[in-house]
Short mmCIF file of C-alpha atoms in Angstrom, two decimals:
data_model
loop_
_atom_site.label_atom_id
_atom_site.label_comp_id
_atom_site.label_asym_id
_atom_site.label_seq_id
_atom_site.Cartn_x
_atom_site.Cartn_y
_atom_site.Cartn_z
CA MET A 227 -26.04 -4.69 -13.69
CA LEU A 228 -23.47 -7.01 -12.12
CA SER A 229 -21.88 -5.83 -8.88
CA LYS A 230 -18.15 -5.27 -8.70
CA THR A 231 -16.04 -5.68 -5.59
CA ALA A 232 -12.88 -3.98 -4.33
CA LEU A 233 -10.61 -5.51 -1.68
CA ILE A 234 -8.68 -2.89 0.29
CA THR A 235 -6.05 -3.86 2.85
CA GLY A 236 -5.03 -1.37 5.52
CA ALA A 237 -8.44 0.23 5.03
CA SER A 238 -9.03 1.68 8.49
CA MET A 239 -6.99 4.88 8.07
CA GLY A 240 -4.92 7.06 5.77
CA ILE A 241 -4.46 6.19 2.11
CA GLY A 242 -6.34 2.90 2.43
CA LEU A 243 -9.41 4.57 3.89
CA ASP A 244 -9.38 7.24 1.18
CA LEU A 245 -9.02 4.62 -1.56
CA ALA A 246 -11.98 2.72 -0.08
CA VAL A 247 -14.08 5.89 -0.28
CA LEU A 248 -13.13 6.42 -3.93
CA ALA A 249 -13.98 2.81 -4.82
CA ALA A 250 -17.31 3.01 -3.00
CA ARG A 251 -18.13 6.27 -4.74
CA ASP A 252 -17.63 4.47 -8.07
CA GLY A 253 -20.12 1.79 -7.05
CA TYR A 254 -17.75 -0.94 -5.90
CA ASP A 255 -18.87 -3.14 -3.04
CA CYS A 256 -15.97 -3.15 -0.60
CA ILE A 257 -14.05 -5.75 1.37
CA LEU A 258 -12.23 -3.87 4.12
CA VAL A 259 -9.30 -5.43 5.93
CA SER A 260 -7.14 -4.22 8.83
CA ARG A 261 -6.41 -5.04 12.46
CA ASN A 262 -8.70 -2.27 13.73
CA GLU A 263 -12.14 -3.89 13.73
CA PRO A 264 -14.03 -0.99 15.40
CA ARG A 265 -12.71 1.47 12.80
CA LEU A 266 -13.65 -0.91 9.99
CA HIS A 267 -17.23 -1.17 11.25
CA GLU A 268 -17.46 2.62 11.50
CA LEU A 269 -16.29 2.90 7.90
CA LYS A 270 -18.69 0.15 6.81
CA LYS A 271 -21.63 2.09 8.21
CA VAL A 272 -20.57 5.32 6.51
CA LEU A 273 -19.94 3.76 3.11
CA GLU A 274 -23.12 1.69 3.06
CA THR A 275 -25.23 4.69 4.08
CA ARG A 276 -23.59 7.21 1.77
CA TYR A 277 -23.05 5.11 -1.36
CA ARG A 278 -25.67 2.34 -1.07
CA ILE A 279 -23.13 -0.43 -1.51
CA ASN A 280 -22.38 -3.63 0.40
CA VAL A 281 -19.36 -3.61 2.70
CA HIS A 282 -17.70 -6.69 4.20
CA VAL A 283 -15.30 -6.41 7.13
CA PHE A 284 -12.44 -8.78 7.99
CA ALA A 285 -10.27 -7.90 10.99
CA LEU A 286 -6.91 -9.59 10.45
CA ASP A 287 -3.24 -8.95 11.09
CA LEU A 288 -1.90 -9.56 7.60
CA ALA A 289 1.69 -9.61 8.88
CA LYS A 290 1.21 -13.03 10.47
CA HIS A 291 1.87 -16.46 9.00
CA ASP A 292 -0.86 -17.73 6.64
CA ALA A 293 -2.86 -14.49 6.98
CA ALA A 294 -3.30 -14.07 3.23
CA ALA A 295 -4.50 -17.67 2.88
CA ARG A 296 -6.95 -17.16 5.76
CA LEU A 297 -8.27 -13.99 4.17
CA THR A 298 -8.77 -15.49 0.71
CA SER A 299 -10.52 -18.49 2.30
CA MET A 300 -12.92 -16.24 4.24
CA ILE A 301 -13.65 -14.19 1.12
CA ALA A 302 -14.39 -17.37 -0.85
CA GLU A 303 -16.63 -18.71 1.93
CA ALA A 304 -18.58 -15.44 1.78
CA GLY A 305 -19.18 -16.07 -1.92
CA LEU A 306 -17.26 -12.98 -3.00
CA SER A 307 -14.98 -12.38 -5.96
CA VAL A 308 -12.47 -9.54 -6.27
CA ASP A 309 -12.46 -7.19 -9.27
CA PHE A 310 -10.22 -4.50 -7.80
CA LEU A 311 -7.33 -5.39 -5.46
CA ILE A 312 -5.73 -2.58 -3.47
CA ASN A 313 -2.66 -3.81 -1.59
CA ASN A 314 -2.18 -0.87 0.74
CA ALA A 315 -1.33 -2.45 4.11
CA GLY A 316 2.26 -2.11 5.19
CA PHE A 317 4.54 -0.86 7.92
CA GLY A 318 8.07 0.35 8.37
CA THR A 319 10.73 0.14 11.07
CA SER A 320 13.33 2.76 11.84
CA GLY A 321 16.72 2.19 13.46
CA ALA A 322 19.95 0.33 12.88
CA PHE A 323 19.14 -3.07 11.41
CA ALA A 324 21.41 -4.85 13.90
CA ASP A 325 19.39 -3.38 16.78
CA LEU A 326 15.87 -4.05 15.51
CA ASP A 327 13.71 -6.92 16.71
CA ALA A 328 14.06 -9.92 14.39
CA GLU A 329 10.41 -10.99 14.54
CA THR A 330 9.21 -7.47 13.82
CA GLU A 331 11.46 -7.31 10.78
CA ALA A 332 10.10 -10.68 9.64
CA ASP A 333 6.54 -9.39 10.06
CA GLU A 334 7.48 -6.34 7.98
CA VAL A 335 8.66 -8.53 5.11
CA ARG A 336 5.62 -10.81 5.39
CA LEU A 337 3.19 -7.88 5.22
CA ASN A 338 4.93 -5.64 2.72
CA VAL A 339 6.07 -8.44 0.39
CA ASN A 340 4.56 -11.88 1.03
CA THR A 341 0.96 -10.87 1.69
CA LEU A 342 0.93 -8.46 -1.24
CA THR A 343 2.33 -11.15 -3.53
CA GLU A 344 -0.05 -13.86 -2.30
CA LEU A 345 -3.14 -11.69 -2.68
CA THR A 346 -2.08 -10.65 -6.18
CA LYS A 347 -1.53 -14.33 -7.02
CA ALA A 348 -4.96 -15.20 -5.64
CA TYR A 349 -6.98 -12.66 -7.59
CA LEU A 350 -5.06 -11.78 -10.76
CA PRO A 351 -5.87 -15.05 -12.59
CA GLY A 352 -9.63 -14.47 -12.18
CA MET A 353 -9.30 -10.95 -13.50
CA LEU A 354 -7.43 -12.24 -16.54
CA GLU A 355 -10.11 -14.88 -17.15
CA ARG A 356 -12.78 -12.17 -17.07
CA ASP A 357 -10.50 -9.85 -19.07
CA HIS A 358 -11.25 -7.04 -16.63
CA GLY A 359 -9.89 -5.91 -13.29
CA HIS A 360 -7.52 -3.62 -11.45
CA VAL A 361 -4.57 -4.14 -9.10
CA LEU A 362 -3.07 -1.18 -7.23
CA ASN A 363 -0.01 -1.91 -5.09
CA VAL A 364 1.19 0.80 -2.72
CA ALA A 365 4.96 1.25 -2.56
CA SER A 366 6.81 4.51 -1.80
CA VAL A 367 9.39 6.90 -3.19
CA ALA A 368 11.66 4.83 -0.91
CA ALA A 369 11.45 2.13 -3.60
CA PHE A 370 13.94 3.99 -5.78
CA GLN A 371 16.98 3.82 -3.47
CA PRO A 372 18.35 1.90 -0.47
CA GLY A 373 17.65 3.47 2.93
CA PRO A 374 20.09 3.21 5.81
CA TYR A 375 18.30 3.00 9.18
CA MET A 376 15.12 1.91 7.37
CA ALA A 377 16.84 -0.88 5.44
CA VAL A 378 14.05 -3.45 5.39
CA TYR A 379 11.30 -0.93 4.64
CA TYR A 380 13.13 0.53 1.64
CA ALA A 381 14.00 -2.95 0.37
CA THR A 382 10.40 -4.19 0.62
CA LYS A 383 9.13 -1.17 -1.30
CA ALA A 384 11.76 -1.75 -4.00
CA TYR A 385 10.31 -5.25 -4.32
CA VAL A 386 6.78 -3.88 -4.68
CA LEU A 387 7.90 -1.49 -7.42
CA SER A 388 9.82 -4.15 -9.37
CA PHE A 389 7.13 -6.81 -8.94
CA THR A 390 4.30 -4.54 -10.05
CA GLU A 391 6.13 -3.19 -13.08
CA ALA A 392 6.84 -6.76 -14.19
CA ILE A 393 3.20 -7.84 -13.80
CA HIS A 394 2.07 -4.69 -15.63
CA ALA A 395 4.20 -5.80 -18.59
CA GLU A 396 2.92 -9.39 -18.41
CA VAL A 397 -0.76 -8.39 -18.65
CA LYS A 398 -0.23 -5.79 -21.35
CA GLY A 399 -2.92 -6.02 -24.01
CA SER A 400 -5.49 -7.50 -21.62
CA GLY A 401 -8.34 -5.70 -19.90
CA VAL A 402 -6.52 -5.82 -16.55
CA HIS A 403 -4.79 -2.75 -15.18
CA VAL A 404 -1.83 -3.16 -12.81
CA SER A 405 -0.22 -0.09 -11.24
CA VAL A 406 2.12 0.83 -8.39
CA LEU A 407 1.57 3.95 -6.28
CA CYS A 408 4.77 5.53 -4.92
CA PRO A 409 3.85 8.35 -2.54
CA GLY A 410 6.31 10.53 -0.72
CA PRO A 411 5.74 11.87 2.80
CA THR A 412 1.99 11.67 3.39
CA ASP A 413 -0.17 13.13 6.13
CA THR A 414 -0.86 9.86 7.94
CA ASN A 415 0.54 8.54 11.24
CA PHE A 416 3.55 6.95 9.51
CA PHE A 417 6.28 9.36 10.60
CA ASP A 418 4.83 9.95 14.05
CA ARG A 419 4.73 6.24 14.84
CA ALA A 420 8.13 5.65 13.27
CA GLY A 421 9.62 8.18 15.65
CA SER A 422 11.09 10.13 12.74
CA GLU A 423 12.17 13.70 13.33
CA LEU A 424 12.41 14.44 9.62
CA SER A 425 10.60 17.59 8.55
CA PHE A 426 8.81 17.23 5.24
CA SER A 427 5.91 18.91 3.55
CA LYS A 428 3.37 16.10 3.64
CA MET A 429 0.74 15.53 0.96
CA PRO A 430 -2.79 14.92 2.31
CA SER A 431 -3.67 11.25 2.10
CA HIS A 432 -6.85 11.94 0.12
CA LEU A 433 -4.77 13.54 -2.65
CA VAL A 434 -2.37 10.58 -2.73
CA ALA A 435 -5.37 8.26 -2.97
CA PHE A 436 -6.91 10.36 -5.75
CA PHE A 437 -3.76 10.21 -7.87
CA GLY A 438 -3.39 6.49 -7.22
CA TYR A 439 -7.01 5.73 -8.09
CA LYS A 440 -6.93 7.85 -11.23
CA GLY A 441 -3.62 6.30 -12.26
CA VAL A 442 -4.74 2.67 -12.03
CA MET A 443 -7.97 3.46 -13.83
CA ASN A 444 -5.82 4.86 -16.66
CA ASN A 445 -3.46 1.83 -16.46
CA LYS A 446 -0.47 3.98 -15.55
CA ARG A 447 2.46 1.73 -14.65
CA VAL A 448 4.12 3.87 -11.95
CA ILE A 449 2.28 6.64 -10.12
CA VAL A 450 4.36 9.22 -8.22
CA PRO A 451 1.96 11.87 -6.90
CA GLY A 452 3.17 15.47 -6.70
CA LEU A 453 5.90 17.41 -8.49
CA SER A 454 8.21 17.46 -5.48
CA ASN A 455 8.04 13.66 -5.19
CA GLN A 456 8.64 13.28 -8.93
CA LEU A 457 11.72 15.48 -8.62
CA LEU A 458 12.89 13.44 -5.63
CA VAL A 459 12.61 10.24 -7.65
CA GLY A 460 14.45 11.88 -10.54
CA PHE A 461 17.31 12.93 -8.27
CA ALA A 462 17.46 9.42 -6.76
CA LYS A 463 17.88 7.93 -10.23
CA LEU A 464 20.60 10.41 -11.23
CA MET A 465 22.54 10.63 -7.98
CA PRO A 466 25.53 8.27 -7.60
CA ARG A 467 24.51 5.40 -5.35
CA ALA A 468 27.36 5.99 -2.87
CA LEU A 469 26.33 9.64 -2.46
CA SER A 470 22.67 8.73 -2.06
CA LEU A 471 23.56 6.22 0.65
CA GLU A 472 25.68 8.72 2.55
CA VAL A 473 23.00 11.42 2.41
CA LEU A 474 20.31 9.06 3.68
CA ARG A 475 22.65 7.62 6.32
CA ARG A 476 23.14 11.09 7.79
CA VAL A 477 19.54 12.23 7.42
CA GLN A 478 17.83 9.11 8.77
CA LYS A 479 20.19 8.17 11.61
CA PRO A 480 18.11 8.15 14.83
CA THR A 481 19.21 10.96 17.14
CA ASP A 482 18.23 9.04 20.27
CA GLY A 483 19.51 5.65 19.11
CA LYS A 484 16.05 4.12 19.53
CA ALA A 485 14.25 1.88 17.06
CA ALA A 486 10.63 2.48 16.12
CA GLU A 487 7.97 1.11 13.87
CA SER A 488 5.02 2.55 11.99
CA THR A 489 2.01 1.44 10.00
CA THR A 490 1.13 2.67 6.54
#
């Protein structure tokens, strides 16, 4: 039986870690990528012991210039191919756009948009040649509306949603599945690190990962886990854009005037 390999970015915690576990449980060898090398090696040991698979670790900051090219080169040098691409890595910034650090905002776009696009470009053609493969891109319910005080984050997730839906349509009829996961508030460190004081009922990350994994396996185009998040998306689509902007402007305005960033 031929081995199959999953590449998971942002694999050291939260949704990415839980998706890695699900892939390993299904017999995928795993390529784990994040900045946190010690955490990746801990996860490698657990997955290899529990599921008898091979795990490869690459510690990289995918928000930096040429990071995607460096990663794909290292994967090729290791003689690995990718059958399942999970673009999970991302981060968000919170605060008035005019006050946020320009380089941090550029890193946010590079990670959330450029790296995701480049990795999809690198591995989708091979999947189409083999007529089998999966791509799961992680966006957010933020993708369905603009977000004052998180302007770049919301915009990047809108890109991920639009991009993935388009690719899903392009590969229709092939053996390749392309899906976008749009979680709502999730029990990770996102809101804590963003400095958000918003109070939401957060879905456990392992449930978000489960719905995402199940959805891409079933070739579902857009995956919004949880009834409350589905209702939120429905309201966002129906609400007049001016009203939506005003509500989010009031809700998301930092109370202390400080900017913050967070990793997803």
